[in-house]
PDB file of C-alpha atoms in Angstrom:
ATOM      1  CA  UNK A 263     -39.626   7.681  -1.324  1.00 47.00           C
ATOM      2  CA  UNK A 264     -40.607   8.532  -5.124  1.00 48.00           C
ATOM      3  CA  UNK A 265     -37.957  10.632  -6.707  1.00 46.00           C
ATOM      4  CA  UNK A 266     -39.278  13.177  -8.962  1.00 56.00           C
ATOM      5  CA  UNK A 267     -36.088  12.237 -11.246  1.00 68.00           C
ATOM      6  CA  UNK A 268     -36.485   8.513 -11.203  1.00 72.00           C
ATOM      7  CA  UNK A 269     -33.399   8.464 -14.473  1.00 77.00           C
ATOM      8  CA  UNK A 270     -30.957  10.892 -12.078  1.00 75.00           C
ATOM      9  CA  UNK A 271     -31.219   8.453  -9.115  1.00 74.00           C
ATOM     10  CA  UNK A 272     -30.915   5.666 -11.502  1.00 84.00           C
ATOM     11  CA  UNK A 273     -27.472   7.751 -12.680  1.00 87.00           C
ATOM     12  CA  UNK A 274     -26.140   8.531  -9.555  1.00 87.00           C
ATOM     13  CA  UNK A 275     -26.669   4.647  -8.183  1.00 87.00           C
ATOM     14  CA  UNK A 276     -24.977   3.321 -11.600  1.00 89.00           C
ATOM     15  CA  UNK A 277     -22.305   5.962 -10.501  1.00 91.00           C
ATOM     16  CA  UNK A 278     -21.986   4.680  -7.152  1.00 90.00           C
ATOM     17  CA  UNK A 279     -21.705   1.129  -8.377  1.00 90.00           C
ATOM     18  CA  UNK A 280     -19.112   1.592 -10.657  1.00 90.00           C
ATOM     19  CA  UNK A 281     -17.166   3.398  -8.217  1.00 87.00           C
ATOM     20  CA  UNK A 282     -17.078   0.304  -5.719  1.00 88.00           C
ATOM     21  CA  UNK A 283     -17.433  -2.784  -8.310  1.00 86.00           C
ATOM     22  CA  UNK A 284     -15.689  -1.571 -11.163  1.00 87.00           C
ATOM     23  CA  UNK A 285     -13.005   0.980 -10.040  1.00 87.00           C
ATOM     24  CA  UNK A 286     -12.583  -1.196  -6.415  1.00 90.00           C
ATOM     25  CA  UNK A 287     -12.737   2.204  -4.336  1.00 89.00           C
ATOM     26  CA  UNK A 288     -13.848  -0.094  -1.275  1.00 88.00           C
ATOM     27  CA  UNK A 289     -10.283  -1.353  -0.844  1.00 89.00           C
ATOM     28  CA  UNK A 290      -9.171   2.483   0.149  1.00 87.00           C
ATOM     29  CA  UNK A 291     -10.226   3.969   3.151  1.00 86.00           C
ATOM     30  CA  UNK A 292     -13.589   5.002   1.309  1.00 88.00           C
ATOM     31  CA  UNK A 293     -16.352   7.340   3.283  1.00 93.00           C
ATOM     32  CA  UNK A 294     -19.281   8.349   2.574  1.00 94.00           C
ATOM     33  CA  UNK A 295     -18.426  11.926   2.050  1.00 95.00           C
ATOM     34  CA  UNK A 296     -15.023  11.038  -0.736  1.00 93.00           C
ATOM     35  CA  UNK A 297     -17.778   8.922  -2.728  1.00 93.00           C
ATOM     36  CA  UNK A 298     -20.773  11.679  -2.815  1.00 94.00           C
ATOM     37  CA  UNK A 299     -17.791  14.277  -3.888  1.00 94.00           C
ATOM     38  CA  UNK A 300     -16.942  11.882  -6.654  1.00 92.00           C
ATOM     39  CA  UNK A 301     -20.412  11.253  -7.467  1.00 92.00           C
ATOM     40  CA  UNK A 302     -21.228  14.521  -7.480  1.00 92.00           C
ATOM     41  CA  UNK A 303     -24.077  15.151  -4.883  1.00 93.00           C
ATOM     42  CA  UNK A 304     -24.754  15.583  -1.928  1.00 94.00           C
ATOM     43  CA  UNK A 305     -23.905  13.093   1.202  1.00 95.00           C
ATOM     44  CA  UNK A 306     -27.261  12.813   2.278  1.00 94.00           C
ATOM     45  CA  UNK A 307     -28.961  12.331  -1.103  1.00 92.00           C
ATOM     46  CA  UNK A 308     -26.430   9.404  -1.841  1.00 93.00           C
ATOM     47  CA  UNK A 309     -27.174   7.821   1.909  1.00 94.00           C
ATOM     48  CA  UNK A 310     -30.814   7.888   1.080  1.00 92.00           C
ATOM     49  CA  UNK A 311     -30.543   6.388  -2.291  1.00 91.00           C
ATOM     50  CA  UNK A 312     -28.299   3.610  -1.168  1.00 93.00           C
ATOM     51  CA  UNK A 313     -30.635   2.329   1.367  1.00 93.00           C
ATOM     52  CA  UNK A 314     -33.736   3.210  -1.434  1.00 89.00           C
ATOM     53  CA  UNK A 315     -32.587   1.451  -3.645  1.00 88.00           C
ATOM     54  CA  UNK A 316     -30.291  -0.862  -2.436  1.00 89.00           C
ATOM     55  CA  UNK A 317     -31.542  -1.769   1.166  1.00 94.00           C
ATOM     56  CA  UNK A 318     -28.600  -1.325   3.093  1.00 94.00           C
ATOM     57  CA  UNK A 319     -26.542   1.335   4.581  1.00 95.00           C
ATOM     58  CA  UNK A 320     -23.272   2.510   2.912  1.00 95.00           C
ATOM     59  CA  UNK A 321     -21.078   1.092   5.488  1.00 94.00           C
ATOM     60  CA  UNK A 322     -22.685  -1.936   5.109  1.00 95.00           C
ATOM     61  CA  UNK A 323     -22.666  -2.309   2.228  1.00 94.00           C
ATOM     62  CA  UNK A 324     -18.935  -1.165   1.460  1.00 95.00           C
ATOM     63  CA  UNK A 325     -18.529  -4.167   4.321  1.00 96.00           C
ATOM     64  CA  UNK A 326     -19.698  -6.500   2.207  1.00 96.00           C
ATOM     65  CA  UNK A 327     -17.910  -5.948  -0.990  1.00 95.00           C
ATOM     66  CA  UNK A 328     -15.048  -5.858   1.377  1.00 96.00           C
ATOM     67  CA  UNK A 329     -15.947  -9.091   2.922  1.00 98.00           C
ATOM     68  CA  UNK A 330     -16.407 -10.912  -0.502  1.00 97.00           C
ATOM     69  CA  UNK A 331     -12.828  -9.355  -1.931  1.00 96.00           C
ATOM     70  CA  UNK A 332     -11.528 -11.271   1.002  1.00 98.00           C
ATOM     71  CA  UNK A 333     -13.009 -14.388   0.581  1.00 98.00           C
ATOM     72  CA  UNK A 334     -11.207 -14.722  -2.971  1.00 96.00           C
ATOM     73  CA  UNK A 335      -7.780 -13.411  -1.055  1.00 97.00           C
ATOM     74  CA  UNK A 336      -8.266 -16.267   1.545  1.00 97.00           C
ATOM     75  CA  UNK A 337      -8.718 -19.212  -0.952  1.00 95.00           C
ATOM     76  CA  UNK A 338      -6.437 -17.595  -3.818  1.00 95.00           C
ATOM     77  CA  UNK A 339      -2.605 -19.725  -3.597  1.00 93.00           C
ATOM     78  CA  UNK A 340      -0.985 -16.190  -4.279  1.00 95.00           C
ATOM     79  CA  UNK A 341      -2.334 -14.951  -0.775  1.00 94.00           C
ATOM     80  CA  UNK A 342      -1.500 -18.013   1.295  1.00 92.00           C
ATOM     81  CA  UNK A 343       1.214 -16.465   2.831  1.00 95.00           C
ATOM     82  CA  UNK A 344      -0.971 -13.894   4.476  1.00 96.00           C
ATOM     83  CA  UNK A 345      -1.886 -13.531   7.771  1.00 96.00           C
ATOM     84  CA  UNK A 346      -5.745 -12.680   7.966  1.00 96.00           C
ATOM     85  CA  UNK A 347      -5.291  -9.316   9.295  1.00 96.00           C
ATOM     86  CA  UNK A 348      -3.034  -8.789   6.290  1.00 97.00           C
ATOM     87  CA  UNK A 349      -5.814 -10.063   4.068  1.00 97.00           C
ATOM     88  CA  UNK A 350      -8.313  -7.729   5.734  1.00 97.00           C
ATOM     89  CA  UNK A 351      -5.848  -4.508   5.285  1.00 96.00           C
ATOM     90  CA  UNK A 352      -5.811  -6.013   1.402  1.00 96.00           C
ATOM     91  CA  UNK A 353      -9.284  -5.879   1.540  1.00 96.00           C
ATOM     92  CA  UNK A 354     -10.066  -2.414   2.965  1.00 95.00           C
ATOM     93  CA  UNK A 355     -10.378  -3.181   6.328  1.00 96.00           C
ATOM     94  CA  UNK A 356      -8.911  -0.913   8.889  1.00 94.00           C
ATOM     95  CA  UNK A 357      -8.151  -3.310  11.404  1.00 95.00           C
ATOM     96  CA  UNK A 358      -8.302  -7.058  12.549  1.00 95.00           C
ATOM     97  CA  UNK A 359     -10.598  -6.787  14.745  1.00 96.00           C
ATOM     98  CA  UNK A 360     -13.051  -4.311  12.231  1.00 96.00           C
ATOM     99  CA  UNK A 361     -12.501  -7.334   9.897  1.00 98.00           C
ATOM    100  CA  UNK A 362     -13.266 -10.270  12.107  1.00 97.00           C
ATOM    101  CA  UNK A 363     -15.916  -8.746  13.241  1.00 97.00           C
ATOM    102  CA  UNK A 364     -17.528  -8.123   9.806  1.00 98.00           C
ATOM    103  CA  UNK A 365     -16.739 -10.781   8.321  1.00 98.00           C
ATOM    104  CA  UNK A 366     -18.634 -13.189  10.674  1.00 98.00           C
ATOM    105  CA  UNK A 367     -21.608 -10.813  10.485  1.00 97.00           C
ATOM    106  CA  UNK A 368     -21.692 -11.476   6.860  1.00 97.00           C
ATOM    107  CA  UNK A 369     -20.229 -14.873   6.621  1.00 97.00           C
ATOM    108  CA  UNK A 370     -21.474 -16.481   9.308  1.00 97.00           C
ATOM    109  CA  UNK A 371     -18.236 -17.965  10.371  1.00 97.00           C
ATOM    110  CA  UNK A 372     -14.454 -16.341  11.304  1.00 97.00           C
ATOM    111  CA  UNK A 373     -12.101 -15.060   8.063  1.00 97.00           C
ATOM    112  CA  UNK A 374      -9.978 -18.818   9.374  1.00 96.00           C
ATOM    113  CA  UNK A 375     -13.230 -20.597   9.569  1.00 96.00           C
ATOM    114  CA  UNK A 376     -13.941 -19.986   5.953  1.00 97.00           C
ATOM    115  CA  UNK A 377     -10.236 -20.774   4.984  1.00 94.00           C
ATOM    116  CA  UNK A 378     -10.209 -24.238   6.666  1.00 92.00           C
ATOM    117  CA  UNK A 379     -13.306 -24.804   5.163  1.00 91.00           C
ATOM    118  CA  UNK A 380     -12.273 -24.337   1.795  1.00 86.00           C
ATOM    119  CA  UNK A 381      -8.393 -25.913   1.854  1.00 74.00           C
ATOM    120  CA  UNK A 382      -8.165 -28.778  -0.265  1.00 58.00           C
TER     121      UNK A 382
END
């Protein structure tokens, strides 16, 4: 899809960035719709300029900053007294099964998995 405003979708994906890298907003119970709002444009515009530009859909890709915030939870000392559904609700997760589940898509492995693989 060519946007006739290549610098505005360029804007509005810096925007959405920021909002998710930056500001964290995947670690609340972020949607599609909050984020547009906050953006500033419409749902479906953002949807189709996330998988434009990025190649993924917004869940997706929200799962995957998620999943990489809890990779740093599960080999970080100050989290080792966590339970890994506790790190996945830390991580934006809404449940443990939501979180194993993702995270193995992503991974390749179980949110433990990853842990005993990277205890010293």
């Amino acid at each position: 899809m060519i946007y006739s405003n290549e610098k505005q979708c360029n804007r509005h994906i810096r925007a959405f960035k920021r909002l998710c890298i930056e500001e964290k907003k995947f670690l609340d119970n972020l949607s599609l719709k909050t984020t547009a709002c906050e953006i500033g444009i419409s749902t479906g515009h953002l949807s189709r300029i996330i998988n434009t530009e990025i190649n993924i859909s917004f869940s997706d890709y929200i799962n995957v900053l998620r999943v990489e915030e809890a990779k740093t939870y599960l080999i970080n000392p100050k989290f080792s007294k966590y339970t890994i559904a506790a790190i996945g609700l830390e991580a934006g997760f809404n449940s443990k099964s939501t979180f194993n589940d993702s995270f193995k898509k992503i991974a390749g492995c179980t949110p433990s998995e990853f842990k005993k693989g990277h205890l010293n």
